[in-house]
PDB file of C-alpha atoms in Angstrom:
ATOM      1  CA  GLU U  19    -160.459-205.061  -9.823  1.00 76.00           C
ATOM      2  CA  PRO U  20    -162.674-202.015  -9.205  1.00 79.00           C
ATOM      3  CA  GLU U  21    -160.885-198.955  -7.941  1.00 92.00           C
ATOM      4  CA  VAL U  22    -161.486-195.376  -6.922  1.00 95.00           C
ATOM      5  CA  THR U  23    -160.115-192.996  -9.535  1.00 96.00           C
ATOM      6  CA  GLN U  24    -159.177-189.370  -9.014  1.00 97.00           C
ATOM      7  CA  THR U  25    -158.387-186.587 -11.436  1.00 97.00           C
ATOM      8  CA  PRO U  26    -156.206-184.700 -11.908  1.00 97.00           C
ATOM      9  CA  SER U  27    -153.210-186.394 -10.316  1.00 96.00           C
ATOM     10  CA  HIS U  28    -151.537-183.029  -9.801  1.00 97.00           C
ATOM     11  CA  GLN U  29    -153.044-179.544  -9.815  1.00 97.00           C
ATOM     12  CA  VAL U  30    -151.163-176.298  -9.465  1.00 98.00           C
ATOM     13  CA  THR U  31    -153.242-173.210  -8.780  1.00 98.00           C
ATOM     14  CA  GLN U  32    -152.736-169.636  -7.749  1.00 97.00           C
ATOM     15  CA  MET U  33    -153.810-168.480  -4.320  1.00 98.00           C
ATOM     16  CA  GLY U  34    -157.403-167.273  -4.366  1.00 97.00           C
ATOM     17  CA  GLN U  35    -158.431-169.416  -7.314  1.00 98.00           C
ATOM     18  CA  GLU U  36    -161.138-172.063  -7.214  1.00 98.00           C
ATOM     19  CA  VAL U  37    -160.272-175.703  -7.778  1.00 98.00           C
ATOM     20  CA  ILE U  38    -162.422-178.776  -8.286  1.00 97.00           C
ATOM     21  CA  LEU U  39    -161.019-182.172  -7.485  1.00 98.00           C
ATOM     22  CA  ARG U  40    -162.814-185.091  -9.059  1.00 97.00           C
ATOM     23  CA  CYS U  41    -163.362-188.648  -7.944  1.00 97.00           C
ATOM     24  CA  VAL U  42    -165.152-191.652  -9.373  1.00 96.00           C
ATOM     25  CA  PRO U  43    -165.916-194.020  -6.480  1.00 95.00           C
ATOM     26  CA  ILE U  44    -166.306-197.766  -6.914  1.00 93.00           C
ATOM     27  CA  SER U  45    -169.618-198.277  -8.642  1.00 89.00           C
ATOM     28  CA  ASN U  46    -171.625-200.143  -5.987  1.00 88.00           C
ATOM     29  CA  HIS U  47    -170.314-198.092  -3.084  1.00 91.00           C
ATOM     30  CA  LEU U  48    -172.653-195.836  -1.172  1.00 89.00           C
ATOM     31  CA  TYR U  49    -170.461-193.917   1.259  1.00 91.00           C
ATOM     32  CA  PHE U  50    -167.915-191.389   0.084  1.00 93.00           C
ATOM     33  CA  TYR U  51    -165.163-189.488   1.829  1.00 94.00           C
ATOM     34  CA  TRP U  52    -162.541-186.833   1.279  1.00 97.00           C
ATOM     35  CA  TYR U  53    -159.329-186.844   3.248  1.00 97.00           C
ATOM     36  CA  ARG U  54    -156.242-184.717   2.978  1.00 97.00           C
ATOM     37  CA  GLN U  55    -152.617-185.253   3.899  1.00 96.00           C
ATOM     38  CA  ILE U  56    -150.254-182.333   4.235  1.00 96.00           C
ATOM     39  CA  LEU U  57    -146.704-183.379   3.392  1.00 93.00           C
ATOM     40  CA  GLY U  58    -145.171-185.299   6.278  1.00 90.00           C
ATOM     41  CA  GLN U  59    -148.365-185.234   8.345  1.00 93.00           C
ATOM     42  CA  LYS U  60    -151.211-187.607   9.091  1.00 93.00           C
ATOM     43  CA  VAL U  61    -154.197-188.390   6.914  1.00 95.00           C
ATOM     44  CA  GLU U  62    -156.995-186.074   8.071  1.00 95.00           C
ATOM     45  CA  PHE U  63    -160.720-186.557   7.655  1.00 93.00           C
ATOM     46  CA  LEU U  64    -162.512-183.770   5.804  1.00 96.00           C
ATOM     47  CA  VAL U  65    -166.035-184.931   5.016  1.00 94.00           C
ATOM     48  CA  SER U  66    -168.278-187.945   4.567  1.00 92.00           C
ATOM     49  CA  PHE U  67    -171.201-188.094   2.142  1.00 92.00           C
ATOM     50  CA  TYR U  68    -174.140-190.426   1.873  1.00 89.00           C
ATOM     51  CA  ASN U  69    -177.491-190.320   0.115  1.00 88.00           C
ATOM     52  CA  ASN U  70    -176.619-187.033  -1.580  1.00 89.00           C
ATOM     53  CA  GLU U  71    -175.842-185.149   1.570  1.00 91.00           C
ATOM     54  CA  ILE U  72    -173.011-184.521   3.970  1.00 92.00           C
ATOM     55  CA  SER U  73    -173.047-186.947   6.888  1.00 89.00           C
ATOM     56  CA  GLU U  74    -170.168-185.496   8.856  1.00 89.00           C
ATOM     57  CA  LYS U  75    -167.534-182.837   8.359  1.00 91.00           C
ATOM     58  CA  SER U  76    -164.441-181.868  10.271  1.00 92.00           C
ATOM     59  CA  GLU U  77    -163.421-178.461  11.530  1.00 92.00           C
ATOM     60  CA  ILE U  78    -161.096-178.230   8.525  1.00 94.00           C
ATOM     61  CA  PHE U  79    -164.086-178.375   6.166  1.00 96.00           C
ATOM     62  CA  ASP U  80    -165.108-174.748   6.451  1.00 94.00           C
ATOM     63  CA  ASP U  81    -167.207-172.570   4.143  1.00 95.00           C
ATOM     64  CA  GLN U  82    -164.589-172.530   1.407  1.00 96.00           C
ATOM     65  CA  PHE U  83    -165.077-176.282   0.876  1.00 97.00           C
ATOM     66  CA  SER U  84    -168.039-177.993  -0.727  1.00 97.00           C
ATOM     67  CA  VAL U  85    -168.798-181.443  -2.079  1.00 97.00           C
ATOM     68  CA  GLU U  86    -171.178-182.606  -4.721  1.00 95.00           C
ATOM     69  CA  ARG U  87    -172.283-185.744  -6.480  1.00 92.00           C
ATOM     70  CA  PRO U  88    -173.442-184.152  -9.732  1.00 86.00           C
ATOM     71  CA  ASP U  89    -174.359-187.434 -11.417  1.00 87.00           C
ATOM     72  CA  GLY U  90    -174.408-191.147 -10.656  1.00 77.00           C
ATOM     73  CA  SER U  91    -170.667-191.588 -10.827  1.00 86.00           C
ATOM     74  CA  ASN U  92    -168.673-188.478  -9.923  1.00 93.00           C
ATOM     75  CA  PHE U  93    -167.951-187.077  -6.479  1.00 96.00           C
ATOM     76  CA  THR U  94    -166.269-183.679  -6.364  1.00 97.00           C
ATOM     77  CA  LEU U  95    -164.512-181.498  -3.817  1.00 98.00           C
ATOM     78  CA  LYS U  96    -164.499-177.779  -4.522  1.00 98.00           C
ATOM     79  CA  ILE U  97    -162.230-175.324  -2.783  1.00 98.00           C
ATOM     80  CA  ARG U  98    -163.570-171.852  -3.502  1.00 96.00           C
ATOM     81  CA  SER U  99    -160.642-169.581  -2.744  1.00 95.00           C
ATOM     82  CA  THR U 100    -157.469-171.542  -2.249  1.00 97.00           C
ATOM     83  CA  LYS U 101    -154.893-170.636   0.352  1.00 97.00           C
ATOM     84  CA  LEU U 102    -151.251-171.636   0.562  1.00 97.00           C
ATOM     85  CA  GLU U 103    -152.060-173.946   3.458  1.00 96.00           C
ATOM     86  CA  ASP U 104    -154.481-175.915   1.285  1.00 97.00           C
ATOM     87  CA  SER U 105    -151.472-177.451  -0.448  1.00 98.00           C
ATOM     88  CA  ALA U 106    -151.728-181.167   0.282  1.00 97.00           C
ATOM     89  CA  MET U 107    -152.600-184.559  -1.143  1.00 97.00           C
ATOM     90  CA  TYR U 108    -156.346-184.992  -1.312  1.00 98.00           C
ATOM     91  CA  PHE U 109    -157.689-188.515  -1.206  1.00 97.00           C
ATOM     92  CA  CYS U 110    -161.159-189.665  -2.101  1.00 97.00           C
ATOM     93  CA  ALA U 111    -162.398-192.907  -0.549  1.00 94.00           C
ATOM     94  CA  SER U 112    -165.523-195.007  -0.733  1.00 93.00           C
ATOM     95  CA  ASP U 113    -167.036-198.002   0.952  1.00 88.00           C
ATOM     96  CA  ARG U 114    -169.986-200.224   0.211  1.00 86.00           C
ATOM     97  CA  ILE U 115    -171.370-200.833   3.655  1.00 79.00           C
ATOM     98  CA  LEU U 116    -171.104-198.496   6.607  1.00 72.00           C
ATOM     99  CA  ASN U 117    -168.344-199.370   9.068  1.00 69.00           C
ATOM    100  CA  THR U 118    -166.341-201.556   6.705  1.00 79.00           C
ATOM    101  CA  GLU U 119    -163.178-201.083   4.675  1.00 85.00           C
ATOM    102  CA  ALA U 120    -162.740-197.835   2.789  1.00 88.00           C
ATOM    103  CA  PHE U 121    -160.814-197.922  -0.470  1.00 92.00           C
ATOM    104  CA  PHE U 122    -158.737-194.929  -1.443  1.00 94.00           C
ATOM    105  CA  GLY U 123    -158.055-193.321  -4.779  1.00 96.00           C
ATOM    106  CA  GLN U 124    -154.507-192.529  -5.816  1.00 96.00           C
ATOM    107  CA  GLY U 125    -154.876-188.920  -4.696  1.00 96.00           C
ATOM    108  CA  THR U 126    -154.622-185.443  -6.181  1.00 97.00           C
ATOM    109  CA  ARG U 127    -151.600-183.420  -5.220  1.00 97.00           C
ATOM    110  CA  LEU U 128    -152.752-179.805  -4.904  1.00 98.00           C
ATOM    111  CA  THR U 129    -150.090-177.121  -4.931  1.00 98.00           C
ATOM    112  CA  VAL U 130    -151.186-173.560  -4.205  1.00 98.00           C
ATOM    113  CA  VAL U 131    -148.653-170.921  -5.234  1.00 97.00           C
TER     114      VAL U 131
ATOM    115  CA  GLN O  14    -161.296-185.660  20.678  1.00 72.00           C
ATOM    116  CA  LYS O  15    -160.892-189.124  19.217  1.00 77.00           C
ATOM    117  CA  GLU O  16    -157.266-190.160  19.050  1.00 90.00           C
ATOM    118  CA  VAL O  17    -155.311-192.920  17.378  1.00 95.00           C
ATOM    119  CA  GLU O  18    -151.735-193.203  18.555  1.00 96.00           C
ATOM    120  CA  GLN O  19    -148.802-194.842  16.828  1.00 96.00           C
ATOM    121  CA  ASN O  20    -145.070-194.718  17.322  1.00 92.00           C
ATOM    122  CA  SER O  21    -143.728-192.820  14.316  1.00 90.00           C
ATOM    123  CA  GLY O  22    -140.569-194.927  14.108  1.00 90.00           C
ATOM    124  CA  PRO O  23    -138.630-195.673  12.063  1.00 95.00           C
ATOM    125  CA  LEU O  24    -138.842-199.308  13.014  1.00 96.00           C
ATOM    126  CA  SER O  25    -135.926-201.163  11.435  1.00 97.00           C
ATOM    127  CA  VAL O  26    -135.978-204.946  11.083  1.00 97.00           C
ATOM    128  CA  PRO O  27    -133.712-207.295   9.118  1.00 97.00           C
ATOM    129  CA  GLU O  28    -135.087-209.115   6.120  1.00 97.00           C
ATOM    130  CA  GLY O  29    -136.896-212.288   7.156  1.00 97.00           C
ATOM    131  CA  ALA O  30    -137.681-211.057  10.675  1.00 97.00           C
ATOM    132  CA  ILE O  31    -141.078-210.319  12.205  1.00 98.00           C
ATOM    133  CA  ALA O  32    -142.107-206.667  12.283  1.00 97.00           C
ATOM    134  CA  SER O  33    -144.497-205.691  15.045  1.00 97.00           C
ATOM    135  CA  LEU O  34    -146.505-202.474  14.699  1.00 98.00           C
ATOM    136  CA  ASN O  35    -148.712-201.141  17.456  1.00 97.00           C
ATOM    137  CA  CYS O  36    -151.614-198.753  17.769  1.00 97.00           C
ATOM    138  CA  THR O  37    -153.821-197.513  20.610  1.00 97.00           C
ATOM    139  CA  TYR O  38    -157.116-195.687  20.338  1.00 95.00           C
ATOM    140  CA  SER O  39    -159.108-193.546  22.693  1.00 92.00           C
ATOM    141  CA  ASP O  40    -162.770-194.375  22.058  1.00 87.00           C
ATOM    142  CA  ARG O  41    -163.837-197.546  23.830  1.00 86.00           C
ATOM    143  CA  GLY O  42    -166.938-197.759  21.635  1.00 83.00           C
ATOM    144  CA  SER O  43    -165.014-198.199  18.386  1.00 87.00           C
ATOM    145  CA  GLN O  44    -165.848-201.357  16.488  1.00 86.00           C
ATOM    146  CA  SER O  45    -163.779-201.399  13.307  1.00 92.00           C
ATOM    147  CA  PHE O  46    -160.033-201.262  12.911  1.00 95.00           C
ATOM    148  CA  PHE O  47    -157.872-201.167   9.821  1.00 95.00           C
ATOM    149  CA  TRP O  48    -154.267-201.268   8.772  1.00 97.00           C
ATOM    150  CA  TYR O  49    -153.200-199.414   5.663  1.00 96.00           C
ATOM    151  CA  ARG O  50    -149.808-199.332   4.002  1.00 97.00           C
ATOM    152  CA  GLN O  51    -148.621-196.094   2.415  1.00 96.00           C
ATOM    153  CA  TYR O  52    -145.594-195.801   0.210  1.00 96.00           C
ATOM    154  CA  SER O  53    -144.045-192.352  -0.044  1.00 92.00           C
ATOM    155  CA  GLY O  54    -146.160-190.071  -2.235  1.00 90.00           C
ATOM    156  CA  LYS O  55    -148.844-192.714  -2.737  1.00 92.00           C
ATOM    157  CA  SER O  56    -152.306-193.295  -1.341  1.00 93.00           C
ATOM    158  CA  PRO O  57    -153.142-195.585   1.597  1.00 93.00           C
ATOM    159  CA  GLU O  58    -153.609-199.203   0.563  1.00 94.00           C
ATOM    160  CA  LEU O  59    -155.779-201.438   2.731  1.00 93.00           C
ATOM    161  CA  ILE O  60    -153.941-204.436   4.215  1.00 95.00           C
ATOM    162  CA  MET O  61    -156.214-205.773   6.929  1.00 94.00           C
ATOM    163  CA  SER O  62    -159.441-205.104   8.731  1.00 94.00           C
ATOM    164  CA  ILE O  63    -160.366-206.531  12.123  1.00 96.00           C
ATOM    165  CA  TYR O  64    -163.604-206.258  14.025  1.00 93.00           C
ATOM    166  CA  SER O  65    -163.425-208.855  16.831  1.00 94.00           C
ATOM    167  CA  ASN O  66    -161.021-209.467  19.676  1.00 96.00           C
ATOM    168  CA  GLY O  67    -158.231-211.876  18.861  1.00 96.00           C
ATOM    169  CA  ASP O  68    -156.084-212.560  15.839  1.00 97.00           C
ATOM    170  CA  LYS O  69    -156.835-212.406  12.139  1.00 97.00           C
ATOM    171  CA  GLU O  70    -154.322-213.787   9.682  1.00 97.00           C
ATOM    172  CA  ASP O  71    -153.932-213.062   5.973  1.00 96.00           C
ATOM    173  CA  GLY O  72    -150.803-214.428   4.370  1.00 97.00           C
ATOM    174  CA  ARG O  73    -147.763-212.901   6.069  1.00 97.00           C
ATOM    175  CA  PHE O  74    -149.907-210.409   7.984  1.00 98.00           C
ATOM    176  CA  THR O  75    -151.625-210.916  11.331  1.00 98.00           C
ATOM    177  CA  ALA O  76    -153.793-208.275  12.938  1.00 98.00           C
ATOM    178  CA  GLN O  77    -154.442-208.499  16.665  1.00 98.00           C
ATOM    179  CA  LEU O  78    -157.191-206.665  18.527  1.00 97.00           C
ATOM    180  CA  ASN O  79    -157.699-206.224  22.259  1.00 96.00           C
ATOM    181  CA  LYS O  80    -160.691-203.994  22.878  1.00 94.00           C
ATOM    182  CA  ALA O  81    -160.294-204.091  26.660  1.00 94.00           C
ATOM    183  CA  SER O  82    -156.841-202.566  26.317  1.00 95.00           C
ATOM    184  CA  GLN O  83    -157.874-200.427  23.316  1.00 95.00           C
ATOM    185  CA  TYR O  84    -154.964-201.827  21.394  1.00 96.00           C
ATOM    186  CA  VAL O  85    -154.533-203.131  17.874  1.00 97.00           C
ATOM    187  CA  SER O  86    -151.352-204.458  16.323  1.00 98.00           C
ATOM    188  CA  LEU O  87    -150.028-205.735  13.024  1.00 98.00           C
ATOM    189  CA  LEU O  88    -147.412-208.444  12.681  1.00 98.00           C
ATOM    190  CA  ILE O  89    -145.567-208.904   9.419  1.00 98.00           C
ATOM    191  CA  ARG O  90    -143.801-212.246   9.164  1.00 98.00           C
ATOM    192  CA  ASP O  91    -140.824-212.882   6.894  1.00 98.00           C
ATOM    193  CA  SER O  92    -140.406-209.138   6.311  1.00 98.00           C
ATOM    194  CA  GLN O  93    -139.202-208.155   2.857  1.00 97.00           C
ATOM    195  CA  PRO O  94    -137.518-204.936   1.686  1.00 96.00           C
ATOM    196  CA  SER O  95    -140.685-204.270  -0.330  1.00 96.00           C
ATOM    197  CA  ASP O  96    -142.581-204.034   2.974  1.00 97.00           C
ATOM    198  CA  SER O  97    -140.676-200.837   3.735  1.00 97.00           C
ATOM    199  CA  ALA O  98    -143.403-198.202   3.969  1.00 97.00           C
ATOM    200  CA  THR O  99    -145.455-196.255   6.475  1.00 97.00           C
ATOM    201  CA  TYR O 100    -148.174-198.308   8.152  1.00 98.00           C
ATOM    202  CA  LEU O 101    -151.294-196.420   9.123  1.00 97.00           C
ATOM    203  CA  CYS O 102    -153.681-197.576  11.800  1.00 97.00           C
ATOM    204  CA  ALA O 103    -157.252-196.390  11.246  1.00 95.00           C
ATOM    205  CA  VAL O 104    -160.217-196.630  13.583  1.00 93.00           C
ATOM    206  CA  ASN O 105    -163.810-196.177  12.538  1.00 88.00           C
ATOM    207  CA  TYR O 106    -165.725-193.935  14.905  1.00 81.00           C
ATOM    208  CA  LEU O 107    -169.475-193.614  15.096  1.00 77.00           C
ATOM    209  CA  THR O 108    -170.445-189.970  14.934  1.00 73.00           C
ATOM    210  CA  SER O 109    -173.724-188.221  14.148  1.00 70.00           C
ATOM    211  CA  GLY O 110    -175.274-191.432  12.887  1.00 68.00           C
ATOM    212  CA  THR O 111    -172.438-192.242  10.517  1.00 73.00           C
ATOM    213  CA  TYR O 112    -168.844-193.356  10.706  1.00 77.00           C
ATOM    214  CA  LYS O 113    -165.556-191.690   9.967  1.00 82.00           C
ATOM    215  CA  TYR O 114    -162.077-193.091   9.848  1.00 87.00           C
ATOM    216  CA  ILE O 115    -159.494-191.527  12.108  1.00 91.00           C
ATOM    217  CA  PHE O 116    -155.899-192.267  11.227  1.00 94.00           C
ATOM    218  CA  GLY O 117    -152.826-192.451  13.359  1.00 95.00           C
ATOM    219  CA  THR O 118    -149.677-190.660  12.273  1.00 94.00           C
ATOM    220  CA  GLY O 119    -148.263-193.925  10.958  1.00 96.00           C
ATOM    221  CA  THR O 120    -145.191-195.991  11.757  1.00 97.00           C
ATOM    222  CA  ARG O 121    -142.385-195.968   9.240  1.00 97.00           C
ATOM    223  CA  LEU O 122    -141.015-199.478   8.705  1.00 97.00           C
ATOM    224  CA  LYS O 123    -137.604-200.131   7.207  1.00 97.00           C
ATOM    225  CA  VAL O 124    -136.739-203.694   6.247  1.00 97.00           C
ATOM    226  CA  LEU O 125    -132.991-204.036   5.845  1.00 96.00           C
ATOM    227  CA  ALA O 126    -131.722-206.383   3.149  1.00 92.00           C
TER     228      ALA O 126
END
């Protein structure tokens, strides 16, 4: 069964460093998302992406965040200068048709020290 | 601000009983509703989607939607200890010509053997 895959599963980084989280969405999906979940809190929307551009972003998704689809398969989230409060699980999701089910990757646990 | 509200629980039910999970949402224009299951430290896993008023059944799960009351619920019949998890309600909101999923905080379900 097709699935969304994310790498790495766990990333530890020092405060101020740049990190890139990678995702391979399901191959025939067109809409891509990043969400994050701080430990013990709700899943929060960060950004949606369609047709090689950002469709919507939340107030969390400030200038230190960026997304890219560098080729036909990968979808990346870059955090330019990490802060302690960026420590969270980051989930990538995709769906095939707008307004239908989104399927989530297994997540990347980001720890900023 | 679009809101999705859930009782955080924990909701404890004995094995074999029916578990009833509830969710309310704020935007009357929402059209798509989803239930995800999340085990501790794992990513959300889609259980059910529902788009029309009424009931939708899939195995032991039944989703119920009442758009007039802005209410969606999930019933789990014959609850098993393996159903113990956090259940996330998600609503798809139309925004800026695209959709984004807004999650509730989740209800923690404990099925007692």
